[in-house]
Short mmCIF file of C-alpha atoms and ligand atoms in Angstrom, two decimals:
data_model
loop_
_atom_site.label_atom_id
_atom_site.label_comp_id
_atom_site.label_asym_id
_atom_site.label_seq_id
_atom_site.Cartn_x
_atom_site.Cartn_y
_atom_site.Cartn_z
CA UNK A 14 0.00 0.00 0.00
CA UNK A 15 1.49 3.89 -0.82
CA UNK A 16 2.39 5.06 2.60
CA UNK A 17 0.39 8.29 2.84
CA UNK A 18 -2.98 6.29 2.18
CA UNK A 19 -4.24 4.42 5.51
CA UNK A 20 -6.65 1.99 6.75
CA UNK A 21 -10.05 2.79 6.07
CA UNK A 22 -13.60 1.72 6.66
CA UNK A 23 -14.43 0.97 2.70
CA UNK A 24 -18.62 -0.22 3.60
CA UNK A 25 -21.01 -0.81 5.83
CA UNK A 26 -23.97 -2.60 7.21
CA UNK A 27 -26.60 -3.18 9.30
CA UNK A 28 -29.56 -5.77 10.29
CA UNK A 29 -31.43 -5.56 12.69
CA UNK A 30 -34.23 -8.31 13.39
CA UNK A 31 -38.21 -7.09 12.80
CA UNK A 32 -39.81 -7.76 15.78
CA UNK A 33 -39.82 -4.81 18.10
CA UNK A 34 -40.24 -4.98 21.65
CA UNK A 35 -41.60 -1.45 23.53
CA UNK A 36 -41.78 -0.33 26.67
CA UNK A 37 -45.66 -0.90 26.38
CA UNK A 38 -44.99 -4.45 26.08
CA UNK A 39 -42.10 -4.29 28.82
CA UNK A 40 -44.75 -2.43 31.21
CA UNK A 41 -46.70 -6.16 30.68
CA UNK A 42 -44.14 -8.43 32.02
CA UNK A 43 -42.28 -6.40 34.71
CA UNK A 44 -42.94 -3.25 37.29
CA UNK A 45 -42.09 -0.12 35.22
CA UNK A 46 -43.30 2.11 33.05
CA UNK A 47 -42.27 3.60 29.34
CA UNK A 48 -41.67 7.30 31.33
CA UNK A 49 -39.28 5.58 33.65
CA UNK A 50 -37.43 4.11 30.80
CA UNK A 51 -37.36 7.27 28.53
CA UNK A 52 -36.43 9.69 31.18
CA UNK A 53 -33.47 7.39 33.07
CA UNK A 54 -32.48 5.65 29.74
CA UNK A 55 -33.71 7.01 26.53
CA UNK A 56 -35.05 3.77 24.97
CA UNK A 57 -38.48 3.40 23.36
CA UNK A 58 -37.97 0.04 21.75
CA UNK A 59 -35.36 -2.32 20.98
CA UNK A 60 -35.54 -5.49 18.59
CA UNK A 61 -35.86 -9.37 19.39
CA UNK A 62 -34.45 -11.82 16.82
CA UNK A 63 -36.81 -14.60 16.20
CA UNK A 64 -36.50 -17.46 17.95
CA UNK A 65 -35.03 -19.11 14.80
CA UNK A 66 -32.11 -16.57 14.65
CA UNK A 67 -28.87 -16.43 15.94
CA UNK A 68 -26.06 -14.12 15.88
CA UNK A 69 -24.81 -15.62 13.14
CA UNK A 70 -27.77 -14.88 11.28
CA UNK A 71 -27.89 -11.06 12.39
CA UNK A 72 -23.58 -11.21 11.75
CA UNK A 73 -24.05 -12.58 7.99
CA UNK A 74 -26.86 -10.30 7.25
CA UNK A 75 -25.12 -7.68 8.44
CA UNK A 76 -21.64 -8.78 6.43
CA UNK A 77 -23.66 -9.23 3.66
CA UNK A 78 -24.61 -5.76 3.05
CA UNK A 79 -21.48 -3.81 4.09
CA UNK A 80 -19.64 -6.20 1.55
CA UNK A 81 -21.95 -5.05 -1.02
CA UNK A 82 -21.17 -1.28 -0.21
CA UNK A 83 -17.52 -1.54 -0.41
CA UNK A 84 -18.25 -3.41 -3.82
CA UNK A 85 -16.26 -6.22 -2.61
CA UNK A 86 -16.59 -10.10 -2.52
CA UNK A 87 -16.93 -12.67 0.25
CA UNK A 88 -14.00 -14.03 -1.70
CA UNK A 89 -11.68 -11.58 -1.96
CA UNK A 90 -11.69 -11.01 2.38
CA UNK A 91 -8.50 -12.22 3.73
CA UNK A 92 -10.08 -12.51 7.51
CA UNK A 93 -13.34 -11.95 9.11
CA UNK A 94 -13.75 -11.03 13.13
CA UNK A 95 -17.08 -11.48 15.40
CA UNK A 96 -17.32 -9.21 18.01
CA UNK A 97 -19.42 -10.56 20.12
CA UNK A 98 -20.60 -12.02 23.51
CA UNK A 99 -23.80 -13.94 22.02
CA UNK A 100 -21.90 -16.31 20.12
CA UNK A 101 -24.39 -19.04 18.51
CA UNK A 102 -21.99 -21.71 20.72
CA UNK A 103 -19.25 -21.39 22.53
CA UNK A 104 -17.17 -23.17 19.54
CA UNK A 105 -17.04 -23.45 17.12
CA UNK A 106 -16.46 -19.78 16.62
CA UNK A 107 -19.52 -17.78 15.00
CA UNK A 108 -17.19 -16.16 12.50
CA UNK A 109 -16.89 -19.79 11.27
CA UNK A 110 -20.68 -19.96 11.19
CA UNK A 111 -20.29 -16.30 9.13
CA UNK A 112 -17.42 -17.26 6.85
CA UNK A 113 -19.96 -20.49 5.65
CA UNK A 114 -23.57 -18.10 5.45
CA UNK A 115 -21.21 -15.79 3.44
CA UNK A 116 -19.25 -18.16 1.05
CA UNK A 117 -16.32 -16.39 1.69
CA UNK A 118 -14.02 -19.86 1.08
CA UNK A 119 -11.53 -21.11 3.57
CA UNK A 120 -11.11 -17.31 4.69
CA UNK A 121 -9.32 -17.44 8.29
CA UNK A 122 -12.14 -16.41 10.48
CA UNK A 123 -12.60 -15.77 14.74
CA UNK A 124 -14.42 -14.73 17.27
CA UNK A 125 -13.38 -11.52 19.72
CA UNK A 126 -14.91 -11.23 23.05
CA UNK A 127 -14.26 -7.37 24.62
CA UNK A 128 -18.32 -6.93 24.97
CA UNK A 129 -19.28 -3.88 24.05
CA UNK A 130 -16.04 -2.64 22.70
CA UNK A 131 -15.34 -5.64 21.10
CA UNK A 132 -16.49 -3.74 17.50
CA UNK A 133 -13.72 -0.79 18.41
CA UNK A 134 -11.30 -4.09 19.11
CA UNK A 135 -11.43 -5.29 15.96
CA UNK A 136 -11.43 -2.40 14.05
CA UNK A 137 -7.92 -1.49 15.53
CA UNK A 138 -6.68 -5.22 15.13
CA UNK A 139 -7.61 -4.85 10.95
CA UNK A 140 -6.35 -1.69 11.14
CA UNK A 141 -2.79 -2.98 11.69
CA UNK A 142 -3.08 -5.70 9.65
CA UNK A 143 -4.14 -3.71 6.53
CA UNK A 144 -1.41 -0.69 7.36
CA UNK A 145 1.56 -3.36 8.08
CA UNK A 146 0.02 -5.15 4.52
CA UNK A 147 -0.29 -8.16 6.13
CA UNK A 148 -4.12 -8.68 4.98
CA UNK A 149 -6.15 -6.76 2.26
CA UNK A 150 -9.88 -7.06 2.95
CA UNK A 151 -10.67 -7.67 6.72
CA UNK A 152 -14.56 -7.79 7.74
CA UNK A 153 -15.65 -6.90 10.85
CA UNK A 154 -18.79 -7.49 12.53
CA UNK A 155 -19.88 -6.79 15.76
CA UNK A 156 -23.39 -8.98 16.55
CA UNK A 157 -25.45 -9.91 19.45
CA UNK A 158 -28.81 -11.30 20.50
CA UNK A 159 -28.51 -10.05 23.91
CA UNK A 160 -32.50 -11.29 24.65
CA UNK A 161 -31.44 -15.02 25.38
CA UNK A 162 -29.14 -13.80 28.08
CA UNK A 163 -31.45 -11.42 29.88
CA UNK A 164 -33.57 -11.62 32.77
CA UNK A 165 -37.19 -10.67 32.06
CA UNK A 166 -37.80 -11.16 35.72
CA UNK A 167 -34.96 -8.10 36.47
CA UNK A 168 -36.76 -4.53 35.87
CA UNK A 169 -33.60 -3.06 36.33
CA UNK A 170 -31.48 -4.62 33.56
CA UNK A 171 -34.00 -6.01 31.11
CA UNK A 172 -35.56 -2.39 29.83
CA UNK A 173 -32.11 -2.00 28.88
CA UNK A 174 -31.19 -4.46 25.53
CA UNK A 175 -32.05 -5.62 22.04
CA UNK A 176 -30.35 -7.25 19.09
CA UNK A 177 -29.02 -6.63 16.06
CA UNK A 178 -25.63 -6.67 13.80
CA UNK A 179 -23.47 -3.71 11.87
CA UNK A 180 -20.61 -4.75 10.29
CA UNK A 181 -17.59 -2.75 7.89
CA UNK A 182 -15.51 -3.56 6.11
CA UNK A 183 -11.87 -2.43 6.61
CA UNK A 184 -9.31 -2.20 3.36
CA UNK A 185 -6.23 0.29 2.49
CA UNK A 186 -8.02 3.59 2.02
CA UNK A 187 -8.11 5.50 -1.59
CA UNK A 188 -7.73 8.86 -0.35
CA UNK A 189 -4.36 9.99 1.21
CA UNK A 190 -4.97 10.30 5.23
CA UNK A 191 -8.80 9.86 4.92
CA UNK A 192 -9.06 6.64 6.97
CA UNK A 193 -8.72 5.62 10.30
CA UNK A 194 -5.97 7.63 12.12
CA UNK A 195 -5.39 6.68 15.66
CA UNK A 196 -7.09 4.34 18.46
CA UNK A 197 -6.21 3.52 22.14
CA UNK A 198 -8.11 0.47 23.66
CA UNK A 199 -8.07 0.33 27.29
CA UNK A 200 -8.84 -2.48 29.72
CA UNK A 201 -9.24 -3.14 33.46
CA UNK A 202 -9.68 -6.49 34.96
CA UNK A 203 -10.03 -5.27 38.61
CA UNK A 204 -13.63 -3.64 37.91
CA UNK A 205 -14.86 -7.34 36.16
CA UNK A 206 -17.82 -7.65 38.56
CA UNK A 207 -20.15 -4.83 37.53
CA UNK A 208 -21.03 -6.27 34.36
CA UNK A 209 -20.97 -10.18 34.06
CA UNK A 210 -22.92 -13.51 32.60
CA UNK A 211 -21.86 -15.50 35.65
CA UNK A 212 -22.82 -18.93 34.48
CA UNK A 213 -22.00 -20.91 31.69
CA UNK A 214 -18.54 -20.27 31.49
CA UNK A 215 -15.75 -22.85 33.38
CA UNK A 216 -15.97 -21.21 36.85
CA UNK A 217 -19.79 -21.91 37.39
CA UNK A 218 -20.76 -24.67 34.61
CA UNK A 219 -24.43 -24.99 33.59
CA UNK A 220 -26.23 -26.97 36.33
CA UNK A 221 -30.09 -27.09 37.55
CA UNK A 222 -28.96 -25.09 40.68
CA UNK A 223 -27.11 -21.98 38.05
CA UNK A 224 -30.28 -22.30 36.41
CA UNK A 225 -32.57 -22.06 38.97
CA UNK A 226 -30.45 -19.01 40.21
CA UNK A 227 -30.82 -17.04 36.90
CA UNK A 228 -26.68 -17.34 36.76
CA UNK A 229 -27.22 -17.37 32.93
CA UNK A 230 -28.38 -14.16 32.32
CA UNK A 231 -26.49 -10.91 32.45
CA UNK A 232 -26.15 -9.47 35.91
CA UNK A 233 -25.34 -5.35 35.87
CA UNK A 234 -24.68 -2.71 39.10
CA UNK A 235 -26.19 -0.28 36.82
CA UNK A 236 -25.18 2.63 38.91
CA UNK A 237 -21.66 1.43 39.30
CA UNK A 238 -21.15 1.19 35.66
CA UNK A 239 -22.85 4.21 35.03
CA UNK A 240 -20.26 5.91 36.95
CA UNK A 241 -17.34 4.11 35.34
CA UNK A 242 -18.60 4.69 31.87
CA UNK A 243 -18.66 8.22 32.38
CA UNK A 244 -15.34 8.68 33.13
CA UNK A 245 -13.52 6.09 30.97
CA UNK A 246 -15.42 7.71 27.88
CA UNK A 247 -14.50 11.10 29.14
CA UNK A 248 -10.76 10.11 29.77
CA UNK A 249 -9.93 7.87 26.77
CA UNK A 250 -11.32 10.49 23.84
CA UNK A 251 -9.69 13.15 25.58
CA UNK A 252 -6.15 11.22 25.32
CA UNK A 253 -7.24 10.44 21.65
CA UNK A 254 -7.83 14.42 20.93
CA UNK A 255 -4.99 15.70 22.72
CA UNK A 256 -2.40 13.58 21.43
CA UNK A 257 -3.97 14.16 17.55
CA UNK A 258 -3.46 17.92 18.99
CA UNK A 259 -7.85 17.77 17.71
CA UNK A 260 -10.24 19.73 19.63
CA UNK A 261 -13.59 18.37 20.76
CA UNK A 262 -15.92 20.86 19.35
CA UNK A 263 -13.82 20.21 15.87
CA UNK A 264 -14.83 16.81 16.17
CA UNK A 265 -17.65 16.51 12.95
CA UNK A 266 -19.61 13.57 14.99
CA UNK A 267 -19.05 10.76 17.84
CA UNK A 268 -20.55 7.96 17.89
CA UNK A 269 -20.45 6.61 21.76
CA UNK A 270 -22.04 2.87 22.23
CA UNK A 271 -25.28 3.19 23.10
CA UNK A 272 -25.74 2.14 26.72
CA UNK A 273 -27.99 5.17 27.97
CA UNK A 274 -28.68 8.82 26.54
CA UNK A 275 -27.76 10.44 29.78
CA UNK A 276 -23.89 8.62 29.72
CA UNK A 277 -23.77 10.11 26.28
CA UNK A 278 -25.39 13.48 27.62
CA UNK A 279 -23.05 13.67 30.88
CA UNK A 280 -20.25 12.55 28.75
CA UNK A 281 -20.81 15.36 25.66
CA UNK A 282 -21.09 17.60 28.82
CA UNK A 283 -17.83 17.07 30.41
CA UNK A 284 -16.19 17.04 26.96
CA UNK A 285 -17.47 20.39 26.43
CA UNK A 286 -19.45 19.40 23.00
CA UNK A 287 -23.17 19.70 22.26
CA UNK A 288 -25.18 16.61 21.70
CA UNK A 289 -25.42 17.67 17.68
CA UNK A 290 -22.48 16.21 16.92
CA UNK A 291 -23.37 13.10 18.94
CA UNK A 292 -25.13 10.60 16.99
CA UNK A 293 -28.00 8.58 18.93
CA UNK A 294 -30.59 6.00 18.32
CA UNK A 295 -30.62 4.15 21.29
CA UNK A 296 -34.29 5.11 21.09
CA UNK A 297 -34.96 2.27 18.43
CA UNK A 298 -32.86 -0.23 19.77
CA UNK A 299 -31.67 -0.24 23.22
CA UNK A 300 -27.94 -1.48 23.68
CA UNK A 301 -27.18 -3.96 21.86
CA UNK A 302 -23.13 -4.29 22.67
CA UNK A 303 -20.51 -4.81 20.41
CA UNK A 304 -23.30 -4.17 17.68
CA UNK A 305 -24.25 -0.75 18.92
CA UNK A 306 -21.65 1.69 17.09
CA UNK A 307 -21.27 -0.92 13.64
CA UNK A 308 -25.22 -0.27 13.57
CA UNK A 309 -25.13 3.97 14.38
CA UNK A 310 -22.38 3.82 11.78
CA UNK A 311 -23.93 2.31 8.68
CA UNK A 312 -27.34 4.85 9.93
CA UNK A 313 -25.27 7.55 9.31
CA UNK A 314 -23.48 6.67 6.34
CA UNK A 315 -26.65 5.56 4.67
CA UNK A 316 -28.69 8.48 5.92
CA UNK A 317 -26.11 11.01 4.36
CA UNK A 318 -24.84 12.85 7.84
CA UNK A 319 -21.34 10.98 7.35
CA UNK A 320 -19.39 13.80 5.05
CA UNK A 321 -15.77 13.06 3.28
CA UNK A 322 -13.84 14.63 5.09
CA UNK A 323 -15.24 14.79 8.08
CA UNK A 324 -13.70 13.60 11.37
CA UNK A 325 -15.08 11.00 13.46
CA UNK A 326 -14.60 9.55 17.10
CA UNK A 327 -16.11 6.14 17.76
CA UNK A 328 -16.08 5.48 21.28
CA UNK A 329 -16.90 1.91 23.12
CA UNK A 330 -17.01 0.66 26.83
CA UNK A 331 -17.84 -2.25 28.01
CA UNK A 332 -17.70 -5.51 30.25
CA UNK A 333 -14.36 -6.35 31.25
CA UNK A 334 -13.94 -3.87 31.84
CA UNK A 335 -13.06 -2.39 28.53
CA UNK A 336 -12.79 0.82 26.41
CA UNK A 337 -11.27 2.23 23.30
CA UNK A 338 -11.91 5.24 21.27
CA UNK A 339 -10.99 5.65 17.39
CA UNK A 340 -10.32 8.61 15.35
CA UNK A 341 -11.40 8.41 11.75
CA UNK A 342 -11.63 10.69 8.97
CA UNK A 343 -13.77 9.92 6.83
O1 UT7 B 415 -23.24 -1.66 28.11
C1 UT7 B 415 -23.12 -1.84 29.50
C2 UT7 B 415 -24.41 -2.34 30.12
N1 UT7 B 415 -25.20 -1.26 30.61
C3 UT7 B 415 -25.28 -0.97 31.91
O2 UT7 B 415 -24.65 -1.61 32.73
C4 UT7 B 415 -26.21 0.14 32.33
C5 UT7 B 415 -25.53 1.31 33.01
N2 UT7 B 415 -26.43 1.90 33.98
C6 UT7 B 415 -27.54 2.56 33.63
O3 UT7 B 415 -27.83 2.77 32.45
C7 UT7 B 415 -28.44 3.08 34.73
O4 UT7 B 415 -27.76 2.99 35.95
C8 UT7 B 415 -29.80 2.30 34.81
C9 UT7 B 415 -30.68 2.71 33.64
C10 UT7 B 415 -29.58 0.80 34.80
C11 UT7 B 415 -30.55 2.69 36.09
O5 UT7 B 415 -30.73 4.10 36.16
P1 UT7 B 415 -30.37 4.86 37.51
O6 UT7 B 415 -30.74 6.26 37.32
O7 UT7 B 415 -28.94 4.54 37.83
O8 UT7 B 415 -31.39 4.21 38.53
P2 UT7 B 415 -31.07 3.38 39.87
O9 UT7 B 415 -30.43 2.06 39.53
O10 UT7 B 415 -30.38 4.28 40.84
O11 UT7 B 415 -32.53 3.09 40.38
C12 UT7 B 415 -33.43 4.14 40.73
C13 UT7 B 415 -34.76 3.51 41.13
C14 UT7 B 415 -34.62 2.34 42.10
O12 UT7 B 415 -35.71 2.41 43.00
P3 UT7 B 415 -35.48 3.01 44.49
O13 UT7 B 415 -34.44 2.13 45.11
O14 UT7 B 415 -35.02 4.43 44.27
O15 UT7 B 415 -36.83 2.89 45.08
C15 UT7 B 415 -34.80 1.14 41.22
O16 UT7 B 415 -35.34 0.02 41.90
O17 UT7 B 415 -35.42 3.00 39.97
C16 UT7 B 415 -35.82 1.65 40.23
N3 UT7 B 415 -35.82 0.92 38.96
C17 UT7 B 415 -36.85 0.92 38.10
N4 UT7 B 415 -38.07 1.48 38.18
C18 UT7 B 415 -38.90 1.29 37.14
C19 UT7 B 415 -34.79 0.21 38.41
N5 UT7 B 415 -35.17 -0.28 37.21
C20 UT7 B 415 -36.44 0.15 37.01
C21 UT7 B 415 -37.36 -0.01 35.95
N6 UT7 B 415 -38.58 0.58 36.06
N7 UT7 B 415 -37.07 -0.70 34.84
#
């Protein structure tokens, strides 16, 4: 690749399943009500894949149509990455499952597991591949159906998710230093409780008694993670800017996962930006992890409020914990 072009996202998608679930329907199977969940969270509805779907589904859908807006073939990717922590099993991996819905050959394919940053991961991982010319076409999805790990009997963390996929598709860029510029991930294993699926995993295998104790659904301390998301956001996009030498309010639009309008809002606010340059529709469909910003991103392409030119920050936290913020122009 000629050094002054870079990594760049070359297409994207997006699929989200039809069924919708509101908050009138959530009002019907726990104690709460649509005002609580607008006012603390900013979700009207999110989506529900049907019960014959599974992430790979949503992740080949997805894959499907950012391949087709790059205007490149299953067959010409040199690796595809899941982002996900809904994989259809726990192996094989459900980029397998993707690489065969996609017939996209003997394509090396795997699964990533950062939760909701894992998108952000994997952007930065293609990102050096492409730049070091190592790999040409790298596809990266980032897909969940959060619903079969929630508890419908927990008010406070099942108003809060949906599923879908968004996928892009990273190449070498065609215009000189239009592309994706400069990431930092982040990670911190000491803060692993306030966000976990207990169950299921080797430390607590599935049993009637994990079972009966709803182990295998997600389990949040909303208010501690709240907290934490705040000021990881805050902290990693300012490192981002300052070392770029960008200013915030230069920034043409973020795109923060979407775990709750007011962490976007109280971010924006200590970042000193308005909430015009941040792009939202967690209205529509809830958080839906590592597929959050893939899905925002493809909305925004497609919907014509993505300019050339125009610089970006996507910005991720998640379970792990994890974070990581990129800087794109587009
Ligand atoms: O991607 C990462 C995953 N996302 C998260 O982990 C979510 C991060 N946290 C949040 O988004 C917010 O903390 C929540 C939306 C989960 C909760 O909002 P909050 O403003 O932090 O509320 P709270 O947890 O402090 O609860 C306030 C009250 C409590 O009642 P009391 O104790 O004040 O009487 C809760 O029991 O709201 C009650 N409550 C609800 N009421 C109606 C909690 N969930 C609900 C509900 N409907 N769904």
């Amino acid at each position: 690749m000629d050094n002054t072009k870079i990594a760049a996202i070359l297409g994207t998608g997006h699929y989200v399943p039809k069924k919708r679930l509101t908050n009138a329907d959530l009002e019907k199977i726990v104690d709460t009500s649509d005002e609580w969940i607008v006012t603390r969270t900013g979700i009207k509805e999110r989506r529900i894949a049907a019960p014959e779907e599974a992430t790979s589904d949503l992740a080949a859908e997805a894959g499907r149509r950012a391949l087709e807006a790059a205007g490149i073939k299953a067959d010409e990717l040199s690796l595809i990455i899941v982002a996900t922590v809904t994989p259809d099993t726990s192996f094989p991996s459900t980029a397998c499952l993707v690489q065969k819905k996609l017939n996209a050959g003997q394509v090396p394919a795997f699964d990533l597991a950062a939760a909701c940053s894992g998108f952000l991961y994997g952007v930065e991982l293609a990102r050096q591949m492409i730049n070091t010319g190592s790999q040409k076409y790298i596809l990266v999805i980032g897909a969940e159906v959060l619903t079969r790990i929630t508890d419908y009997e927990d008010r406070g963390s099942c108003v809060l998710f949906g599923d879908g996929a968004g996928a892009a598709v990273i190449g070498p860029g065609k215009v000189s230093g239009h592309g994706i510029i400069d990431c930092i991930m982040g990670a911190d294993g000491n803060f692993s409780e306030p966000l976990a699926l207990p169950a299921g995993g080797s430390r607590l295998p599935a049993s009637h008694e994990t079972i009966d104790a709803h182990l295998h659904y997600m389990k949040i301390q909303g208010r501690a993670v709240y907290k934490l998301a705040v000021t990881h956001i805050v902290e990693v996009v300012r490192d981002l800017l300052a070392r770029n030498q960008i200013d915030p309010k230069a920034i043409g639009m973020y795109i923060p996962h979407q775990m709750n309008l007011r962490i976007m809002e109280a971010a924006a606010d200590r970042l000193g930006i308005t909430m015009e340059q941040v792009y939202v529709n967690i209205e529509k469909y809830g958080n839906t992890s590592a597929a959050s910003i893939p899905i925002a991103l493809d909305e925004a392409v497609r919907n014509g409020q993505v300019k050339n030119g125009m610089d970006m920050v996507l910005v991720a936290f998640g379970s792990g914990l994890t974070w990581v913020a990129s800087l794109l122009r587009w």
